[in-house]
Coordinates of C-alpha atoms and ligand atoms in Angstrom, one line a residue:
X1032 CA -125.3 10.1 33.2
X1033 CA -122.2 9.7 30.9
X1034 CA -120.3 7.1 32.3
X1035 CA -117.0 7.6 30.2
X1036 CA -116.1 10.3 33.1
X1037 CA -115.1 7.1 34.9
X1038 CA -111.2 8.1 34.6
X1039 CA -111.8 11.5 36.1
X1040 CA -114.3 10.1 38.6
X1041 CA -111.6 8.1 39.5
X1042 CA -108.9 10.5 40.0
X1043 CA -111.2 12.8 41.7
X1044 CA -112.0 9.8 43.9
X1045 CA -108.7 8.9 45.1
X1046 CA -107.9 12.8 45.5
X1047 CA -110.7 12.6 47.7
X1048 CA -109.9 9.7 49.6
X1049 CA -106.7 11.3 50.8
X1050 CA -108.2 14.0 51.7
X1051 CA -110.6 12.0 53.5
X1052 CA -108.5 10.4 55.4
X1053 CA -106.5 13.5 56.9
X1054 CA -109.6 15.1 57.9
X1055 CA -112.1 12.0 58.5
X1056 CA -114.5 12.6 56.3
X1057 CA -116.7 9.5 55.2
X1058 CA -116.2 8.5 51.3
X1059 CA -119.1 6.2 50.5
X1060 CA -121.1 8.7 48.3
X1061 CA -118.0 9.4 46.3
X1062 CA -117.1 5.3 45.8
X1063 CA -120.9 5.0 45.3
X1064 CA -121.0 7.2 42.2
X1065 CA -117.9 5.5 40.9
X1066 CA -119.8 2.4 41.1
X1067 CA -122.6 4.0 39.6
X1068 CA -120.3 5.6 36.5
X1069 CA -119.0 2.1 36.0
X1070 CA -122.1 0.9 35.8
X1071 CA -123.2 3.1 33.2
X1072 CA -120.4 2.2 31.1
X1073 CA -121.1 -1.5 31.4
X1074 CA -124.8 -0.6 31.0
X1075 CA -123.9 1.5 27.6
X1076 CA -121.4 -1.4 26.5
X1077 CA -123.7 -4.2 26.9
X1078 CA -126.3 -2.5 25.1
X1079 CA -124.4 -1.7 21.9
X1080 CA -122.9 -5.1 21.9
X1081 CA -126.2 -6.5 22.1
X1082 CA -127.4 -4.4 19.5
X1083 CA -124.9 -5.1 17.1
X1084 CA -124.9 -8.6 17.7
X1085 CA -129.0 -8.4 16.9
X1086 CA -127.9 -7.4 13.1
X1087 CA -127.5 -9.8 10.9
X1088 CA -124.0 -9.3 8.9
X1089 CA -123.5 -12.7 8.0
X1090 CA -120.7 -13.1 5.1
X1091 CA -122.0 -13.7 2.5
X1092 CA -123.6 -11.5 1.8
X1093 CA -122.3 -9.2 4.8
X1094 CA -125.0 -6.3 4.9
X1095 CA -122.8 -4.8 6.8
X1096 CA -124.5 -1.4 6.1
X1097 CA -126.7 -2.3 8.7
X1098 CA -123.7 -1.6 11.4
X1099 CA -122.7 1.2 9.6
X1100 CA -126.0 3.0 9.4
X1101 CA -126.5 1.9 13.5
X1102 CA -122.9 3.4 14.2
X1103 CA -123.8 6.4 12.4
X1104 CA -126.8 7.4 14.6
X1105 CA -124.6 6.8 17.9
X1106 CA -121.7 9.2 16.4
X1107 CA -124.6 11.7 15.0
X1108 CA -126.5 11.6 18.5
X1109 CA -122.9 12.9 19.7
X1110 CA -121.8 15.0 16.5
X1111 CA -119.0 12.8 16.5
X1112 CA -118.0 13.3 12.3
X1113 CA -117.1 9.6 10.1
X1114 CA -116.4 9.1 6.8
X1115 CA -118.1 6.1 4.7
X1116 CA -116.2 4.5 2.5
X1117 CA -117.7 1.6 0.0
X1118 CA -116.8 -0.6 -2.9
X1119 CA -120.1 -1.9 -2.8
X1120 CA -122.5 -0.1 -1.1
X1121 CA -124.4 -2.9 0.6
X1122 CA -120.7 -3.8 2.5
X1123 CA -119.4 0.2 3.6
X1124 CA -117.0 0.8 6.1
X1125 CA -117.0 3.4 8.7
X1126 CA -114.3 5.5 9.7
X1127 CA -113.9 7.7 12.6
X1128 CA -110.8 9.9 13.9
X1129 CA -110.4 11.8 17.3
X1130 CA -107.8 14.6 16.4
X1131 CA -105.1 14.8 18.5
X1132 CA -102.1 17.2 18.7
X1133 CA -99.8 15.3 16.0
X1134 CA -97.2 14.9 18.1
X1135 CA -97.0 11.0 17.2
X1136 CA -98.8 9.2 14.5
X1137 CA -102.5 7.9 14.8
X1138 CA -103.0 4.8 16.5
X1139 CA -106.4 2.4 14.6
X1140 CA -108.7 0.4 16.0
X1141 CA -109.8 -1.8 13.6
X1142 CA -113.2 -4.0 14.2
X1143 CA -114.9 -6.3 11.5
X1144 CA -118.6 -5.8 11.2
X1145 CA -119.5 -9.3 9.2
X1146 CA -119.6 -12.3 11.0
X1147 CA -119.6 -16.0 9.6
X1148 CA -123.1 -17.6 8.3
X1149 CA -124.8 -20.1 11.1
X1150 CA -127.0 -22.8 10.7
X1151 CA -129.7 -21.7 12.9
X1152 CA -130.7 -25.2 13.5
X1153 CA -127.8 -25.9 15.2
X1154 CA -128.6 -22.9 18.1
X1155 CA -129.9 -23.1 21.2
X1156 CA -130.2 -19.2 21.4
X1157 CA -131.3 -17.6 17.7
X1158 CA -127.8 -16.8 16.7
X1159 CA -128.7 -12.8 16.6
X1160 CA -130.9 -12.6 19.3
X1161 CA -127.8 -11.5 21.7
X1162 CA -130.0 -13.6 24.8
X1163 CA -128.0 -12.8 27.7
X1164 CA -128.1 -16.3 30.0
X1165 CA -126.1 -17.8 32.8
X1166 CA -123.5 -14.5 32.9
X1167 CA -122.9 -15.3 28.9
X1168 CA -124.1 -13.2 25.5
X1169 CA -124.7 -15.6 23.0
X1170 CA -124.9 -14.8 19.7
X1171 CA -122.3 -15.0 15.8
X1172 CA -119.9 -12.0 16.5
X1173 CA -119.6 -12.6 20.3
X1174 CA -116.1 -13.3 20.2
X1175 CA -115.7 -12.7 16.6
X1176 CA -115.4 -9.4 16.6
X1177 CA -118.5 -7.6 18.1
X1178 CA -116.4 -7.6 21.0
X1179 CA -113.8 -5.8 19.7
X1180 CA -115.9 -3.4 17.3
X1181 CA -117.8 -2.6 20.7
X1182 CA -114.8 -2.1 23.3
X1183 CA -113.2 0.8 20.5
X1184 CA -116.7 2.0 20.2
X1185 CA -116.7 2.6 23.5
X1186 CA -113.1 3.7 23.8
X1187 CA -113.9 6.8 21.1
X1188 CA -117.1 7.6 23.0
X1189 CA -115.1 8.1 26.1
X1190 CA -112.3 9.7 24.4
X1191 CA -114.9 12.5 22.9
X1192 CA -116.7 12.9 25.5
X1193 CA -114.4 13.9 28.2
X1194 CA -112.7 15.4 25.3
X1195 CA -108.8 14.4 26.7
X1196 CA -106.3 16.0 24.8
X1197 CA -104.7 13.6 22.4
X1198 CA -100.9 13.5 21.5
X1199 CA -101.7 10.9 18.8
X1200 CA -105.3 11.1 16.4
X1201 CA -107.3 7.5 17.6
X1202 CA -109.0 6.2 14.4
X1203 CA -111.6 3.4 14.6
X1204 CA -112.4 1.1 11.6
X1205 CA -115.3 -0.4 11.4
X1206 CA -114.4 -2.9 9.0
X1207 CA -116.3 -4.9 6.3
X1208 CA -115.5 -8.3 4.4
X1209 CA -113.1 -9.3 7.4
X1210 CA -114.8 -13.2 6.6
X1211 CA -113.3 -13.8 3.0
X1212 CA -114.3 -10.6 0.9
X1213 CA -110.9 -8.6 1.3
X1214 CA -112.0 -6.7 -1.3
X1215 CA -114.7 -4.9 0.2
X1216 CA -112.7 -4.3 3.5
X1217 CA -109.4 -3.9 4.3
X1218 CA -107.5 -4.7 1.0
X1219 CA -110.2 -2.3 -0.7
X1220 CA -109.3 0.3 2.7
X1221 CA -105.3 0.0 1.5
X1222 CA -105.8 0.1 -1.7
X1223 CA -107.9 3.3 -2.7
X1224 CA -108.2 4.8 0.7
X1225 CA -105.1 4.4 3.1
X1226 CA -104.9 8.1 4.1
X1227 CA -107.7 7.8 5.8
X1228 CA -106.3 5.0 8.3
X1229 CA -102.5 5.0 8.1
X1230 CA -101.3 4.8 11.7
X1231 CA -98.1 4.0 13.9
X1232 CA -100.1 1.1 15.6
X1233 CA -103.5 -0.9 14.6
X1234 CA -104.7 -3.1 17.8
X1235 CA -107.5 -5.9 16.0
X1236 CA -108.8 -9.1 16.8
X1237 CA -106.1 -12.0 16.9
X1238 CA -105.3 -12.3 20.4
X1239 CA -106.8 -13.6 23.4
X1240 CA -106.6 -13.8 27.2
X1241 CA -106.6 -17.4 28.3
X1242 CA -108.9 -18.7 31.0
X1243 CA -108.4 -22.6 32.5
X1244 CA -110.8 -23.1 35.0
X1245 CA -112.6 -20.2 35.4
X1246 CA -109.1 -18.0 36.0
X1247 CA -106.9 -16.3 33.7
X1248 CA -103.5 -17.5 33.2
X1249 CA -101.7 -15.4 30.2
X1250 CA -102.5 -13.0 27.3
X1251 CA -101.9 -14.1 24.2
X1252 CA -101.1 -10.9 21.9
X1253 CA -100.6 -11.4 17.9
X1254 CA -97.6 -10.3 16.9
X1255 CA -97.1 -12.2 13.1
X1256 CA -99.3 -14.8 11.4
X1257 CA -98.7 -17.8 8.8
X1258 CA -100.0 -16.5 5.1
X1259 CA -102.5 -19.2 3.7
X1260 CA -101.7 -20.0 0.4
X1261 CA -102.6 -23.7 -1.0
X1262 CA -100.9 -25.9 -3.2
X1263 CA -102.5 -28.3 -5.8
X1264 CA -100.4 -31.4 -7.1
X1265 CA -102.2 -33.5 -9.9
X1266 CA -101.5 -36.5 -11.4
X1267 CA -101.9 -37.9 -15.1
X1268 CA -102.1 -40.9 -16.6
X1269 CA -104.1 -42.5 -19.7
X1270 CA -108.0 -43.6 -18.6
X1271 CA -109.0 -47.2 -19.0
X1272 CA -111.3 -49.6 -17.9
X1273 CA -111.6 -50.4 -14.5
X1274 CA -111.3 -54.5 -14.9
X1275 CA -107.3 -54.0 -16.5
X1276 CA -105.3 -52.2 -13.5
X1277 CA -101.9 -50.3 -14.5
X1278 CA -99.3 -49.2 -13.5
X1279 CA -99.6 -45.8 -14.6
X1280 CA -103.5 -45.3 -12.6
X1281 CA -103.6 -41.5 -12.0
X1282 CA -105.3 -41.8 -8.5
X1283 CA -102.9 -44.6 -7.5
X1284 CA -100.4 -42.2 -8.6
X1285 CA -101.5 -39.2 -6.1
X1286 CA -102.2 -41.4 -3.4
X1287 CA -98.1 -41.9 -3.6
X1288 CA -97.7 -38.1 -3.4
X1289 CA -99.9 -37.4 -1.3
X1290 CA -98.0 -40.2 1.2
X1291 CA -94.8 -38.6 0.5
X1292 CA -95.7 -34.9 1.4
X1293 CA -97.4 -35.4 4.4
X1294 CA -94.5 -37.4 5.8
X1295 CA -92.1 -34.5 4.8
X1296 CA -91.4 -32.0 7.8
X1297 CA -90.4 -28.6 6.8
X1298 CA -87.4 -26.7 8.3
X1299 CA -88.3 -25.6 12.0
X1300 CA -88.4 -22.0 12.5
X1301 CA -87.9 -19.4 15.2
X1302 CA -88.3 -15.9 15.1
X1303 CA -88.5 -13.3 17.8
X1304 CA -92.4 -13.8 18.4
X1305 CA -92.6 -17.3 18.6
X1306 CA -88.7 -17.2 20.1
X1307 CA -90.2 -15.3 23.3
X1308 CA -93.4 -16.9 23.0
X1309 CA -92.0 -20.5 23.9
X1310 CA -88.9 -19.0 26.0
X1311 CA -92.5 -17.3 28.5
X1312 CA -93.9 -20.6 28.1
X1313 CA -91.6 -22.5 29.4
X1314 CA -91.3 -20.2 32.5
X1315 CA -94.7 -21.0 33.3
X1316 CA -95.3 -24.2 32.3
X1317 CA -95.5 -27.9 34.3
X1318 CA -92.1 -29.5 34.4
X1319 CA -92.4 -31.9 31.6
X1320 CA -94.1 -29.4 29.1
X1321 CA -91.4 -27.0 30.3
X1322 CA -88.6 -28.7 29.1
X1323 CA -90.0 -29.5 26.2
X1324 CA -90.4 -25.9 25.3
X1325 CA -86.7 -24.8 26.6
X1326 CA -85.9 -27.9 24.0
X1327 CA -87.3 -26.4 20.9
X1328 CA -85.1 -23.4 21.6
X1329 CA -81.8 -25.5 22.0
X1330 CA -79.3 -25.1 19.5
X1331 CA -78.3 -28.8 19.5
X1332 CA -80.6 -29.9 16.1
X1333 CA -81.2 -33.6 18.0
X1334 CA -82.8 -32.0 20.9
X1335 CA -85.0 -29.8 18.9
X1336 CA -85.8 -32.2 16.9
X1337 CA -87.0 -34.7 19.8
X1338 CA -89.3 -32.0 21.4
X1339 CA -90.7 -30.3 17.6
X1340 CA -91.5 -34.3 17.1
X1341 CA -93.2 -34.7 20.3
X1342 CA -95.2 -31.4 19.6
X1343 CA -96.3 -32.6 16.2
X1344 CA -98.3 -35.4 18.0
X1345 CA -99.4 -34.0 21.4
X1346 CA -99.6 -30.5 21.0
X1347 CA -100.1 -29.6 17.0
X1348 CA -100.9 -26.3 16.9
X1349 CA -97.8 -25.4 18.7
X1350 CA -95.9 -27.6 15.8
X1351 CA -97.7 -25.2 13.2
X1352 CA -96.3 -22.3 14.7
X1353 CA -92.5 -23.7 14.2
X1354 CA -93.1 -24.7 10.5
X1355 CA -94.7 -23.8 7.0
X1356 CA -97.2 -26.8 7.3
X1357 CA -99.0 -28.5 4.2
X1358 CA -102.4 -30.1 5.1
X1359 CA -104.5 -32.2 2.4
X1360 CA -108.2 -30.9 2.3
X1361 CA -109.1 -32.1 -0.6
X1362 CA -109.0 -35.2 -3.1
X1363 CA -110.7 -35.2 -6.5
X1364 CA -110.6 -37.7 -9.3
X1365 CA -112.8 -40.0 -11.0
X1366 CA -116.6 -40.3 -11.7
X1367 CA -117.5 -43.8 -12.0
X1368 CA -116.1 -46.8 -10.4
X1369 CA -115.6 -48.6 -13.3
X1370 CA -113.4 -46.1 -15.4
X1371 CA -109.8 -45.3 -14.5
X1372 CA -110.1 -41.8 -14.3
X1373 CA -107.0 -39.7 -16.6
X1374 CA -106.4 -36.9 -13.9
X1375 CA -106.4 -36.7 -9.8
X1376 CA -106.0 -33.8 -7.7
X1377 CA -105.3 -32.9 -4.2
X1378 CA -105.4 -29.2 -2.5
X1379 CA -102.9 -28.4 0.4
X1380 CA -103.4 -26.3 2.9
X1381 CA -100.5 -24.8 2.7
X1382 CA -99.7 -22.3 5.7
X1383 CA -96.7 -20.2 5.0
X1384 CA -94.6 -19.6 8.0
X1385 CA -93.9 -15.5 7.8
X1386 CA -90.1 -15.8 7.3
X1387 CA -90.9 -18.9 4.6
X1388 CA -89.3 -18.1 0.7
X1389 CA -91.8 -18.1 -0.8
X1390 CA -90.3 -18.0 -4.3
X1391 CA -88.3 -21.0 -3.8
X1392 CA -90.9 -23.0 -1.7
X1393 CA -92.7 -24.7 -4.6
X1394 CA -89.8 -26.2 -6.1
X1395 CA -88.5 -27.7 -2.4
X1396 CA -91.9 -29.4 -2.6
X1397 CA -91.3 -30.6 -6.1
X1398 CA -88.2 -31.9 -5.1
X1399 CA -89.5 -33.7 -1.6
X1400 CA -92.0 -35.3 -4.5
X1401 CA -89.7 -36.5 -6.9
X1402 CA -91.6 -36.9 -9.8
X1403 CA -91.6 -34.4 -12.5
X1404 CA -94.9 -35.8 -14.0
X1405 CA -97.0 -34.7 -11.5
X1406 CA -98.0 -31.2 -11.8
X1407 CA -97.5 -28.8 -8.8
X1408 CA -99.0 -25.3 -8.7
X1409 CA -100.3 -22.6 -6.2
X1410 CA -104.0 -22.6 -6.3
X1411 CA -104.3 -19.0 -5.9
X1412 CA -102.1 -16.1 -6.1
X1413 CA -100.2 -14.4 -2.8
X1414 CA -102.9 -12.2 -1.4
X1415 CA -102.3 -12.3 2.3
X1416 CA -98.4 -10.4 2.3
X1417 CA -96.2 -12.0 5.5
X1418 CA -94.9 -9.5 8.1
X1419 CA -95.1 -9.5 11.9
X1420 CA -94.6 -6.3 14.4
X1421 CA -91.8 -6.0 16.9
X1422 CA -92.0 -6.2 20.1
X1423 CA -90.1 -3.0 21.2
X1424 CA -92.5 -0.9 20.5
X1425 CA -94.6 1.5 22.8
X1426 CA -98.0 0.0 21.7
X1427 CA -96.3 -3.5 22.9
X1428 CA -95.2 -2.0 26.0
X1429 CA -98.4 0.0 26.1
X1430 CA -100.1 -3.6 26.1
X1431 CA -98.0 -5.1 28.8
X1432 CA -98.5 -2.5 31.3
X1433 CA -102.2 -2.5 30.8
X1434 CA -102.4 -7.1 31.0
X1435 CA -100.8 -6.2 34.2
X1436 CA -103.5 -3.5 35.3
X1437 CA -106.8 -5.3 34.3
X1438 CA -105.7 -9.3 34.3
X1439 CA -102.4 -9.4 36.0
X1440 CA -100.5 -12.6 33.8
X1441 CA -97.9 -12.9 31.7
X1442 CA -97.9 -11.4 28.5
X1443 CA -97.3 -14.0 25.1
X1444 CA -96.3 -12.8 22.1
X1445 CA -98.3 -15.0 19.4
X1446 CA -97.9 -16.1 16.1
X1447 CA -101.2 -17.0 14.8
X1448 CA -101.8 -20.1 12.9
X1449 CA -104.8 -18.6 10.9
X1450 CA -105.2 -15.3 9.2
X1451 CA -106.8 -12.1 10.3
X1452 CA -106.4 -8.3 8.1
X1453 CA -103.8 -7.3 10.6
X1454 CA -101.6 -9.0 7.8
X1455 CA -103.0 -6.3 5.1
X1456 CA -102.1 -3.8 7.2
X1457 CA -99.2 -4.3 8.2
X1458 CA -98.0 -5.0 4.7
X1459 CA -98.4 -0.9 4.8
X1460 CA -95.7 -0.7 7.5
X1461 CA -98.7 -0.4 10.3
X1462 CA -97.5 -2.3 13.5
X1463 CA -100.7 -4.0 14.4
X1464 CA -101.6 -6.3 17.7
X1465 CA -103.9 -8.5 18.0
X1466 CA -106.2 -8.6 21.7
X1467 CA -109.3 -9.9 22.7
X1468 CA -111.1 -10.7 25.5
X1469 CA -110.7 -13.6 28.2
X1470 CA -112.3 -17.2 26.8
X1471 CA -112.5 -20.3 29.1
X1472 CA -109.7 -22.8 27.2
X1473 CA -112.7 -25.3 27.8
X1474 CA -115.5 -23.2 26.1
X1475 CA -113.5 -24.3 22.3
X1476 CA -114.1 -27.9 22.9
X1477 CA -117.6 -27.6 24.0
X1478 CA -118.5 -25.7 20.9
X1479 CA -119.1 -22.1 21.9
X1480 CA -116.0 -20.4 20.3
X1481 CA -115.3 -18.6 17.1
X1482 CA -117.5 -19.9 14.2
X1483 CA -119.4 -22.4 16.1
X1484 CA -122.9 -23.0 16.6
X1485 CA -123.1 -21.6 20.4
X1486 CA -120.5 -18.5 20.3
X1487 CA -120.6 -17.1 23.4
X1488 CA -118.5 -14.2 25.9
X1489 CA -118.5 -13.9 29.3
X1490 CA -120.5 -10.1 30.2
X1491 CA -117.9 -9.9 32.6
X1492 CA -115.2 -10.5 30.6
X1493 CA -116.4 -8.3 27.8
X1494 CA -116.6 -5.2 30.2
X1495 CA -113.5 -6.4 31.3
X1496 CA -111.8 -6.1 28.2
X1497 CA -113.1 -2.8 27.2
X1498 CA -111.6 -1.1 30.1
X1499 CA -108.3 -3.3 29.3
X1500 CA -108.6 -1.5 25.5
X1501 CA -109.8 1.9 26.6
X1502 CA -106.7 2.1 28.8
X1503 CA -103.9 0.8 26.3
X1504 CA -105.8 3.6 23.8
X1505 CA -105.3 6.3 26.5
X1506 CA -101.8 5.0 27.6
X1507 CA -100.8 5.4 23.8
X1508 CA -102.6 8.6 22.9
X1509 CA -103.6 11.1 26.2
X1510 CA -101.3 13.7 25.9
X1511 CA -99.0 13.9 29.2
X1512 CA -99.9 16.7 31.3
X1513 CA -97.3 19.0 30.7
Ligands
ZN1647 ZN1 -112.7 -12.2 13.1

């Protein structure tokens, strides 16, 4: 049985339940083949996810063909037609588009099919073996982005097959190089072959719906992110020998520099995500936090200051979000303890807050330096562009409604810290969103989140969550019955 008649079973059910209960007739069969319909879905979901999970497409290398040519025979099984595009043909991406009436522009799904390398001596569970265990999957790609690639899987499969009307084409991209090959994936996708995904909306990965203690407390949606971009400084000085210290000791030099930029706070920032995000938070949060979070908001500089300070040292990624932020990674310099080396370098994280000049930003870091002798430099051209998406839009409110439907908490508009290809394409003018399913706050620390060596997702929370994106899909796109 198909189970992506679920919406009409539905409908038909409640239809039937009022008329049930005018004449008296019993409804269990009906509510026991909804059950059943739902269960078909979940059954179909789980074992796609668990399928796709069971491919390898760690980055590097990627292989993500082996998705692609898997997603092909689900879409040929149901002459559902895709379009392959490649710049290197082991890494293709998939692209599939549900016509609709044109009324409104397309809305994208976008799913990455690579996944970060593992260590498999690090897993309990073989990191593609997708072993279900305890109400978890485990597996690389279970929250990062399997889950998402699966949940708009499912979403065109149910679209297709009950073969709703559309105001709006759905497009799904199945996404390579997400994990640091751009080049294959989205920038590659912008670049030579935009047509084929240009959309009003793009919902991806980089959002979340928070869990504390086994319950869901508020849905984190990404609305802008910071643009990575690091910074070397290096200093100069003439080598020596090690037994005749001076004053002019490149290393001693950096370590100076290197003291006087990470004691230099950048300008705190609000915009309108993270302006709502800490205005929601504050609603919601224990007293003390509370205030801190109306405080950041204040227009009195003083009392800003006090609670940005306070965030810096208890809550740090919640400082990140209010500034550009400069992190030293690394620290070169020298090769033998006995020579004073003539060059030292450090590399800064640098995370560019979206609304950060960019073009004047290196010289305010010069200047926080003081020292025209040391040399300051990007270490990479701008690749990642800044933007964010508003939140007036009817995807946003399209989002809202549906957190309401399937989990019922407040809706955060987030401004992510790291860096996902929403920014890519929404350097195209693309409003893009980032969701995800419910994770357990605690499952982070314990080593089963993104990238770590015991990924993990809830089964119920993946189902979950590709109702939750099936519905903001059909919210956007089903054609109102006129
Ligand atoms: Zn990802």
């Amino acid at each position: 049985m198909r189970a992506t008649r679920t919406c009409a079973v539905a409908l038909a059910v409640l239809t039937a339940v009022a008329v049930a209960a005018v004449i008296g007739v019993a409804t269990v069969p009906l509510a026991a083949q909804v059950a059943a319909e739902r269960a078909a879905f979940e059954a179909e979901t789980l074992k796609h996810f668990q399928a796709l999970v069971q491919l390898d497409t760690s980055s590097p290398p990627g292989n993500e063909h082996r998705v692609v040519d898997y997603l092909k025979q689900v879409f040929d099984a149901e002459a559902i037609p895709y379009q392959v595009f490649a710049k290197d043909p082991q890494r293709p991406n998939l692209v599939v588009r549900l016509k609709g009436s044109g009324r409104q522009r397309p809305v994208l799904m976008l799913g990455h099919t690579d996944v970060v390398t593992v260590d498999p001596t690090k897993w309990t569970f073989p990191p593609f073996a997708a072993r279900r265990d305890g109400g978890y999957v485990y597996g690389r790609g279970t929250v990062d982005d399997k889950d998402n690639l699966v949940a708009a899987l499912m979403t065109v499969l149910s679209l297709a097959r009950s073969r709703t009307p559309l105001d709006r084409d759905v497009i799904l991209l199945a996404e390579a190089g997400e994990e640091g090959a751009p080049h294959v994936g989205a920038q590659f996708m912008i670049d030579e072959h935009f047509a084929a995904i240009d959309a009003e909306f793009c919902l991806a990965e980089g959002g979340s719906i928070k869990r504390q203690g086994g319950r869901v407390v508020q849905a984190n949606v990404g609305t802008t992110e910071k643009e990575p971009r690091p910074i070397e400084i290096i200093a100069r000085g003439p080598a020596g020998h090690g037994s005749v210290p001076t004053k002019t000791n490149a290393l001693a030099h950096l370590s100076t520099a290197v003291d006087r930029v990470v004691a230099w706070v950048p300008p705190l920032r609000l915009n309108e995500t993270t302006g709502s995000y800490f205005r929601m938070l504050s609603t919601m949060a224990p007293p003390d936090k509370a205030r801190r979070y109306r405080d950041i908001l204040s227009l009195d500089p003083k009392v800003a200051r006090a609670a940005d300070d306070w965030l810096a040292v208890n809550e740090p990624s919640h400082w990140s979000m209010l500034h550009t932020s400069l992190t030293p990674t690394m620290i070169s310099g020298g090769f033998r303890y006995n020579v004073i080396p003539s060059e030292a370098k450090v590399t800064l994280d640098v995370r560019l807050h979206p609304d950060e000049d960019q073009s004047t930003f290196l010289d305010e870091v010069r200047k926080v330096l003081a020292d025209p002798s040391l040399e300051v430099r990007w270490a990479r051209d701008r690749y990642r562009p800044a933007g964010g998406s508003p939140l007036g839009t009817a995807a946003f409110t399209a989002i809202g409604a549906q957190v309401k439907k399937h989990y019922d908490v407040p809706v955060l508009p987030t401004m992510g810290t790291g860096a996902t290809d929403m920014a890519q394409i929404r350097s195209k003018g693309v409003h893009c969103y980032g969701l995800g399913p419910a994770v357990d706050e605690e499952d982070g620390p314990k080593g089963f989140g993104a990238h770590s060596d015991q990924e993990r997702i809830l089964e119920s929370e993946l189902h979950r969550f590709a109702r939750f994106l099936q519905d903001v899909v059909r919210e956007l796109a089903v054609a109102p019955t006129r």
